[in-house]
PDB file of C-alpha atoms in Angstrom:
ATOM      1  CA  UNK T   1     -89.248 -42.530 305.218  1.00  0.00           C
ATOM      2  CA  UNK T   2     -92.057 -40.838 307.147  1.00  0.00           C
ATOM      3  CA  UNK T   3     -94.771 -43.198 305.929  1.00  0.00           C
ATOM      4  CA  UNK T   4     -92.495 -46.168 306.590  1.00  0.00           C
ATOM      5  CA  UNK T   5     -91.839 -45.114 310.188  1.00  0.00           C
ATOM      6  CA  UNK T   6     -95.500 -44.271 310.833  1.00  0.00           C
ATOM      7  CA  UNK T   7     -96.782 -47.644 309.620  1.00  0.00           C
ATOM      8  CA  UNK T   8     -97.771 -50.476 311.948  1.00  0.00           C
ATOM      9  CA  UNK T   9     -95.247 -53.258 312.354  1.00  0.00           C
ATOM     10  CA  UNK T  10     -91.486 -53.242 312.092  1.00  0.00           C
ATOM     11  CA  UNK T  11     -90.018 -50.545 309.816  1.00  0.00           C
ATOM     12  CA  UNK T  12     -87.853 -52.183 307.174  1.00  0.00           C
ATOM     13  CA  UNK T  13     -85.036 -49.757 306.497  1.00  0.00           C
ATOM     14  CA  UNK T  14     -81.924 -50.555 304.515  1.00  0.00           C
ATOM     15  CA  UNK T  15     -78.443 -49.329 305.331  1.00  0.00           C
ATOM     16  CA  UNK T  16     -78.123 -45.939 303.725  1.00  0.00           C
ATOM     17  CA  UNK T  17     -81.822 -44.975 303.794  1.00  0.00           C
ATOM     18  CA  UNK T  18     -80.974 -42.423 306.467  1.00  0.00           C
ATOM     19  CA  UNK T  19     -78.422 -40.957 304.016  1.00  0.00           C
ATOM     20  CA  UNK T  20     -80.860 -40.793 301.079  1.00  0.00           C
ATOM     21  CA  UNK T  21     -78.945 -43.573 299.349  1.00  0.00           C
ATOM     22  CA  UNK T  22     -81.329 -44.133 296.444  1.00  0.00           C
ATOM     23  CA  UNK T  23     -79.109 -46.393 294.296  1.00  0.00           C
ATOM     24  CA  UNK T  24     -80.162 -44.030 291.473  1.00  0.00           C
ATOM     25  CA  UNK T  25     -83.486 -45.859 291.307  1.00  0.00           C
ATOM     26  CA  UNK T  26     -81.899 -49.267 290.805  1.00  0.00           C
ATOM     27  CA  UNK T  27     -84.044 -51.753 292.752  1.00  0.00           C
ATOM     28  CA  UNK T  28     -82.019 -54.783 291.652  1.00  0.00           C
ATOM     29  CA  UNK T  29     -78.465 -53.717 292.434  1.00  0.00           C
ATOM     30  CA  UNK T  30     -77.224 -56.966 293.984  1.00  0.00           C
ATOM     31  CA  UNK T  31     -74.489 -57.387 291.357  1.00  0.00           C
ATOM     32  CA  UNK T  32     -73.341 -53.763 291.311  1.00  0.00           C
ATOM     33  CA  UNK T  33     -69.889 -53.250 292.822  1.00  0.00           C
ATOM     34  CA  UNK T  34     -69.649 -49.528 292.215  1.00  0.00           C
ATOM     35  CA  UNK T  35     -71.005 -46.226 293.535  1.00  0.00           C
ATOM     36  CA  UNK T  36     -74.601 -47.395 292.916  1.00  0.00           C
ATOM     37  CA  UNK T  37     -74.347 -49.665 295.972  1.00  0.00           C
ATOM     38  CA  UNK T  38     -71.407 -48.193 297.892  1.00  0.00           C
ATOM     39  CA  UNK T  39     -72.324 -46.086 300.910  1.00  0.00           C
ATOM     40  CA  UNK T  40     -70.470 -42.778 300.959  1.00  0.00           C
ATOM     41  CA  UNK T  41     -70.531 -41.904 304.664  1.00  0.00           C
ATOM     42  CA  UNK T  42     -68.722 -38.616 303.955  1.00  0.00           C
ATOM     43  CA  UNK T  43     -71.896 -37.395 302.164  1.00  0.00           C
ATOM     44  CA  UNK T  44     -73.832 -37.601 305.414  1.00  0.00           C
ATOM     45  CA  UNK T  45     -76.631 -35.050 305.410  1.00  0.00           C
ATOM     46  CA  UNK T  46     -77.129 -33.821 308.970  1.00  0.00           C
ATOM     47  CA  UNK T  47     -80.696 -32.651 308.379  1.00  0.00           C
ATOM     48  CA  UNK T  48     -81.817 -36.020 306.979  1.00  0.00           C
ATOM     49  CA  UNK T  49     -80.159 -37.842 309.877  1.00  0.00           C
ATOM     50  CA  UNK T  50     -81.943 -35.442 312.278  1.00  0.00           C
ATOM     51  CA  UNK T  51     -85.220 -36.183 310.505  1.00  0.00           C
ATOM     52  CA  UNK T  52     -84.726 -39.954 310.862  1.00  0.00           C
ATOM     53  CA  UNK T  53     -83.865 -39.472 314.553  1.00  0.00           C
ATOM     54  CA  UNK T  54     -87.100 -37.501 315.020  1.00  0.00           C
ATOM     55  CA  UNK T  55     -89.093 -40.325 313.386  1.00  0.00           C
ATOM     56  CA  UNK T  56     -87.441 -42.946 315.596  1.00  0.00           C
ATOM     57  CA  UNK T  57     -88.133 -40.860 318.707  1.00  0.00           C
ATOM     58  CA  UNK T  58     -91.779 -40.420 317.650  1.00  0.00           C
ATOM     59  CA  UNK T  59     -92.197 -44.206 317.318  1.00  0.00           C
ATOM     60  CA  UNK T  60     -90.540 -44.749 320.677  1.00  0.00           C
ATOM     61  CA  UNK T  61     -92.755 -42.213 322.483  1.00  0.00           C
ATOM     62  CA  UNK T  62     -96.023 -43.345 320.867  1.00  0.00           C
ATOM     63  CA  UNK T  63     -96.763 -47.064 321.303  1.00  0.00           C
ATOM     64  CA  UNK T  64     -99.925 -46.611 319.219  1.00  0.00           C
ATOM     65  CA  UNK T  65     -97.522 -46.701 316.237  1.00  0.00           C
ATOM     66  CA  UNK T  66     -96.238 -50.091 317.406  1.00  0.00           C
ATOM     67  CA  UNK T  67     -99.467 -51.979 318.072  1.00  0.00           C
ATOM     68  CA  UNK T  68     -98.891 -55.737 317.743  1.00  0.00           C
ATOM     69  CA  UNK T  69    -102.274 -56.449 316.138  1.00  0.00           C
ATOM     70  CA  UNK T  70    -103.976 -55.097 313.040  1.00  0.00           C
ATOM     71  CA  UNK T  71    -106.474 -52.324 313.814  1.00  0.00           C
ATOM     72  CA  UNK T  72    -110.049 -52.772 312.551  1.00  0.00           C
ATOM     73  CA  UNK T  73    -111.977 -49.857 314.063  1.00  0.00           C
ATOM     74  CA  UNK T  74    -113.873 -52.179 316.427  1.00  0.00           C
ATOM     75  CA  UNK T  75    -112.019 -51.384 319.658  1.00  0.00           C
ATOM     76  CA  UNK T  76    -113.533 -48.326 321.319  1.00  0.00           C
ATOM     77  CA  UNK T  77    -112.214 -46.159 324.172  1.00  0.00           C
ATOM     78  CA  UNK T  78    -114.364 -44.999 327.092  1.00  0.00           C
ATOM     79  CA  UNK T  79    -115.160 -41.744 325.257  1.00  0.00           C
ATOM     80  CA  UNK T  80    -116.545 -43.643 322.227  1.00  0.00           C
ATOM     81  CA  UNK T  81    -113.561 -43.003 319.936  1.00  0.00           C
ATOM     82  CA  UNK T  82    -112.516 -46.036 317.844  1.00  0.00           C
ATOM     83  CA  UNK T  83    -108.939 -47.349 317.741  1.00  0.00           C
ATOM     84  CA  UNK T  84    -108.568 -46.300 314.102  1.00  0.00           C
ATOM     85  CA  UNK T  85    -110.613 -43.837 312.047  1.00  0.00           C
ATOM     86  CA  UNK T  86    -110.006 -42.737 308.449  1.00  0.00           C
ATOM     87  CA  UNK T  87    -111.148 -39.233 307.445  1.00  0.00           C
ATOM     88  CA  UNK T  88    -111.308 -37.331 304.192  1.00  0.00           C
ATOM     89  CA  UNK T  89    -109.870 -33.817 303.820  1.00  0.00           C
ATOM     90  CA  UNK T  90    -113.172 -32.326 305.038  1.00  0.00           C
ATOM     91  CA  UNK T  91    -112.805 -34.086 308.408  1.00  0.00           C
ATOM     92  CA  UNK T  92    -115.630 -36.547 307.678  1.00  0.00           C
ATOM     93  CA  UNK T  93    -115.142 -40.241 308.419  1.00  0.00           C
ATOM     94  CA  UNK T  94    -114.532 -41.994 305.111  1.00  0.00           C
ATOM     95  CA  UNK T  95    -117.334 -44.021 303.578  1.00  0.00           C
ATOM     96  CA  UNK T  96    -117.099 -46.624 300.802  1.00  0.00           C
ATOM     97  CA  UNK T  97    -117.946 -43.843 298.343  1.00  0.00           C
ATOM     98  CA  UNK T  98    -115.055 -41.707 299.633  1.00  0.00           C
ATOM     99  CA  UNK T  99    -112.665 -44.638 299.189  1.00  0.00           C
ATOM    100  CA  UNK T 100    -113.768 -45.023 295.553  1.00  0.00           C
ATOM    101  CA  UNK T 101    -112.963 -41.384 294.732  1.00  0.00           C
ATOM    102  CA  UNK T 102    -109.936 -41.739 292.448  1.00  0.00           C
ATOM    103  CA  UNK T 103    -109.298 -37.978 292.541  1.00  0.00           C
ATOM    104  CA  UNK T 104    -108.778 -37.824 296.310  1.00  0.00           C
ATOM    105  CA  UNK T 105    -105.115 -37.397 297.119  1.00  0.00           C
ATOM    106  CA  UNK T 106    -105.377 -36.796 300.843  1.00  0.00           C
ATOM    107  CA  UNK T 107    -105.959 -39.198 303.711  1.00  0.00           C
ATOM    108  CA  UNK T 108    -106.330 -38.353 307.378  1.00  0.00           C
ATOM    109  CA  UNK T 109    -105.763 -41.207 309.826  1.00  0.00           C
ATOM    110  CA  UNK T 110    -106.589 -41.163 313.536  1.00  0.00           C
ATOM    111  CA  UNK T 111    -104.908 -43.676 315.855  1.00  0.00           C
ATOM    112  CA  UNK T 112    -106.398 -43.885 319.345  1.00  0.00           C
ATOM    113  CA  UNK T 113    -103.868 -45.236 321.848  1.00  0.00           C
ATOM    114  CA  UNK T 114    -106.513 -45.584 324.552  1.00  0.00           C
ATOM    115  CA  UNK T 115    -108.777 -48.005 322.696  1.00  0.00           C
ATOM    116  CA  UNK T 116    -108.265 -51.703 323.227  1.00  0.00           C
ATOM    117  CA  UNK T 117    -106.213 -53.702 325.659  1.00  0.00           C
ATOM    118  CA  UNK T 118    -102.951 -54.034 323.779  1.00  0.00           C
ATOM    119  CA  UNK T 119     -99.845 -55.160 325.633  1.00  0.00           C
ATOM    120  CA  UNK T 120     -96.211 -55.138 324.635  1.00  0.00           C
ATOM    121  CA  UNK T 121     -93.769 -58.078 324.601  1.00  0.00           C
ATOM    122  CA  UNK T 122     -93.074 -57.472 328.296  1.00  0.00           C
ATOM    123  CA  UNK T 123     -96.773 -57.759 329.183  1.00  0.00           C
ATOM    124  CA  UNK T 124     -97.104 -54.055 329.983  1.00  0.00           C
ATOM    125  CA  UNK T 125    -100.106 -52.131 328.578  1.00  0.00           C
ATOM    126  CA  UNK T 126     -99.434 -50.137 325.414  1.00  0.00           C
ATOM    127  CA  UNK T 127    -101.535 -47.115 326.325  1.00  0.00           C
ATOM    128  CA  UNK T 128    -101.037 -43.853 324.480  1.00  0.00           C
ATOM    129  CA  UNK T 129    -102.778 -40.672 323.475  1.00  0.00           C
ATOM    130  CA  UNK T 130    -104.466 -39.918 320.160  1.00  0.00           C
ATOM    131  CA  UNK T 131    -102.454 -39.284 316.995  1.00  0.00           C
ATOM    132  CA  UNK T 132    -103.676 -37.767 313.739  1.00  0.00           C
ATOM    133  CA  UNK T 133    -101.653 -38.405 310.573  1.00  0.00           C
ATOM    134  CA  UNK T 134    -102.362 -36.261 307.507  1.00  0.00           C
ATOM    135  CA  UNK T 135    -100.965 -37.414 304.158  1.00  0.00           C
ATOM    136  CA  UNK T 136    -101.303 -34.971 301.263  1.00  0.00           C
ATOM    137  CA  UNK T 137    -100.213 -36.530 297.957  1.00  0.00           C
ATOM    138  CA  UNK T 138    -101.646 -33.609 295.935  1.00  0.00           C
ATOM    139  CA  UNK T 139     -99.359 -31.379 293.905  1.00  0.00           C
ATOM    140  CA  UNK T 140    -101.208 -28.446 295.503  1.00  0.00           C
ATOM    141  CA  UNK T 141    -101.608 -27.067 298.993  1.00  0.00           C
ATOM    142  CA  UNK T 142    -104.804 -28.434 300.557  1.00  0.00           C
ATOM    143  CA  UNK T 143    -107.141 -27.139 303.209  1.00  0.00           C
ATOM    144  CA  UNK T 144    -107.783 -30.009 305.629  1.00  0.00           C
ATOM    145  CA  UNK T 145    -110.342 -29.973 308.428  1.00  0.00           C
ATOM    146  CA  UNK T 146    -108.893 -31.407 311.624  1.00  0.00           C
ATOM    147  CA  UNK T 147    -111.561 -33.640 313.179  1.00  0.00           C
ATOM    148  CA  UNK T 148    -113.401 -32.667 316.324  1.00  0.00           C
ATOM    149  CA  UNK T 149    -113.199 -35.712 318.615  1.00  0.00           C
ATOM    150  CA  UNK T 150    -114.634 -36.367 322.097  1.00  0.00           C
ATOM    151  CA  UNK T 151    -112.542 -34.736 324.813  1.00  0.00           C
ATOM    152  CA  UNK T 152    -110.321 -32.901 322.349  1.00  0.00           C
ATOM    153  CA  UNK T 153    -109.598 -29.183 322.375  1.00  0.00           C
ATOM    154  CA  UNK T 154    -107.228 -29.172 319.434  1.00  0.00           C
ATOM    155  CA  UNK T 155    -104.253 -30.728 317.703  1.00  0.00           C
ATOM    156  CA  UNK T 156    -100.541 -30.009 318.167  1.00  0.00           C
ATOM    157  CA  UNK T 157     -98.277 -30.644 315.155  1.00  0.00           C
ATOM    158  CA  UNK T 158     -95.296 -32.791 316.196  1.00  0.00           C
ATOM    159  CA  UNK T 159     -93.983 -33.754 312.743  1.00  0.00           C
ATOM    160  CA  UNK T 160     -93.956 -31.864 309.449  1.00  0.00           C
ATOM    161  CA  UNK T 161     -92.119 -33.381 306.468  1.00  0.00           C
ATOM    162  CA  UNK T 162     -91.834 -30.063 304.626  1.00  0.00           C
ATOM    163  CA  UNK T 163     -89.424 -28.895 307.351  1.00  0.00           C
ATOM    164  CA  UNK T 164     -85.886 -30.227 306.855  1.00  0.00           C
ATOM    165  CA  UNK T 165     -85.586 -31.879 310.273  1.00  0.00           C
ATOM    166  CA  UNK T 166     -89.321 -32.661 310.533  1.00  0.00           C
ATOM    167  CA  UNK T 167     -90.009 -30.356 313.477  1.00  0.00           C
ATOM    168  CA  UNK T 168     -93.678 -29.474 313.935  1.00  0.00           C
ATOM    169  CA  UNK T 169     -94.772 -25.954 314.786  1.00  0.00           C
ATOM    170  CA  UNK T 170     -96.026 -26.991 318.257  1.00  0.00           C
ATOM    171  CA  UNK T 171     -98.920 -24.514 318.160  1.00  0.00           C
ATOM    172  CA  UNK T 172    -102.426 -25.759 318.843  1.00  0.00           C
ATOM    173  CA  UNK T 173    -104.779 -26.052 315.864  1.00  0.00           C
ATOM    174  CA  UNK T 174    -108.375 -26.004 317.088  1.00  0.00           C
ATOM    175  CA  UNK T 175    -110.411 -29.152 316.483  1.00  0.00           C
ATOM    176  CA  UNK T 176    -113.027 -28.788 313.760  1.00  0.00           C
ATOM    177  CA  UNK T 177    -111.069 -25.976 312.095  1.00  0.00           C
ATOM    178  CA  UNK T 178    -109.062 -26.127 308.907  1.00  0.00           C
ATOM    179  CA  UNK T 179    -105.309 -26.200 308.436  1.00  0.00           C
ATOM    180  CA  UNK T 180    -103.241 -25.709 305.299  1.00  0.00           C
ATOM    181  CA  UNK T 181    -101.174 -28.731 304.302  1.00  0.00           C
ATOM    182  CA  UNK T 182     -98.403 -28.238 301.764  1.00  0.00           C
ATOM    183  CA  UNK T 183     -98.182 -30.416 298.672  1.00  0.00           C
ATOM    184  CA  UNK T 184     -96.731 -33.892 299.143  1.00  0.00           C
ATOM    185  CA  UNK T 185     -96.465 -33.462 302.888  1.00  0.00           C
ATOM    186  CA  UNK T 186     -97.052 -35.666 305.913  1.00  0.00           C
ATOM    187  CA  UNK T 187     -98.121 -34.046 309.178  1.00  0.00           C
ATOM    188  CA  UNK T 188     -98.497 -35.776 312.541  1.00  0.00           C
ATOM    189  CA  UNK T 189    -100.592 -34.215 315.296  1.00  0.00           C
ATOM    190  CA  UNK T 190    -101.201 -35.209 318.918  1.00  0.00           C
ATOM    191  CA  UNK T 191    -104.559 -34.521 320.534  1.00  0.00           C
ATOM    192  CA  UNK T 192    -104.636 -31.682 323.058  1.00  0.00           C
ATOM    193  CA  UNK T 193    -107.342 -32.635 325.544  1.00  0.00           C
ATOM    194  CA  UNK T 194    -109.944 -30.469 327.226  1.00  0.00           C
ATOM    195  CA  UNK T 195    -108.939 -29.502 330.773  1.00  0.00           C
ATOM    196  CA  UNK T 196    -110.000 -32.161 333.274  1.00  0.00           C
ATOM    197  CA  UNK T 197    -110.010 -35.030 330.755  1.00  0.00           C
TER     198      UNK T 197
END
């Protein structure tokens, strides 16, 4: 659910996703009239519902997650930071060689809400801060270097998928330093700016 809600475009959720209704892995259940497709609302898991609410609130607060156009890394903010930057676990912007590394199981994505002149359906500017999304698909805990970007003092974790309701720890992780990321975890950080920026 986290990667779905953090993707550009409209999240395509099905009824029951917020209840972990997996259909027991059946992806072609159109003709099932039994507990594979029935939604048991009495099984409602409060922590999963809280997690989905947190994801919805994050999308609502951060228009950079709802940009109407595909990001290419060509739009640049006044401080020189591109609209989208992909990093490896060492905090280095990914090169073609990095993308070809079939052993890499971690991606770090920066979304800059101040780059470009995006507007919403109402014609209002979609300006935002800077988000950093860390996806660790490894079976092991990874050490990830949080990138040092212009005007940034550090990163504040606002979403952590290893926590039942997704709450981040809210402490500031200094830019350019490393952070431990649990296995199969998604973290979302917001940029904490230098004073006066």
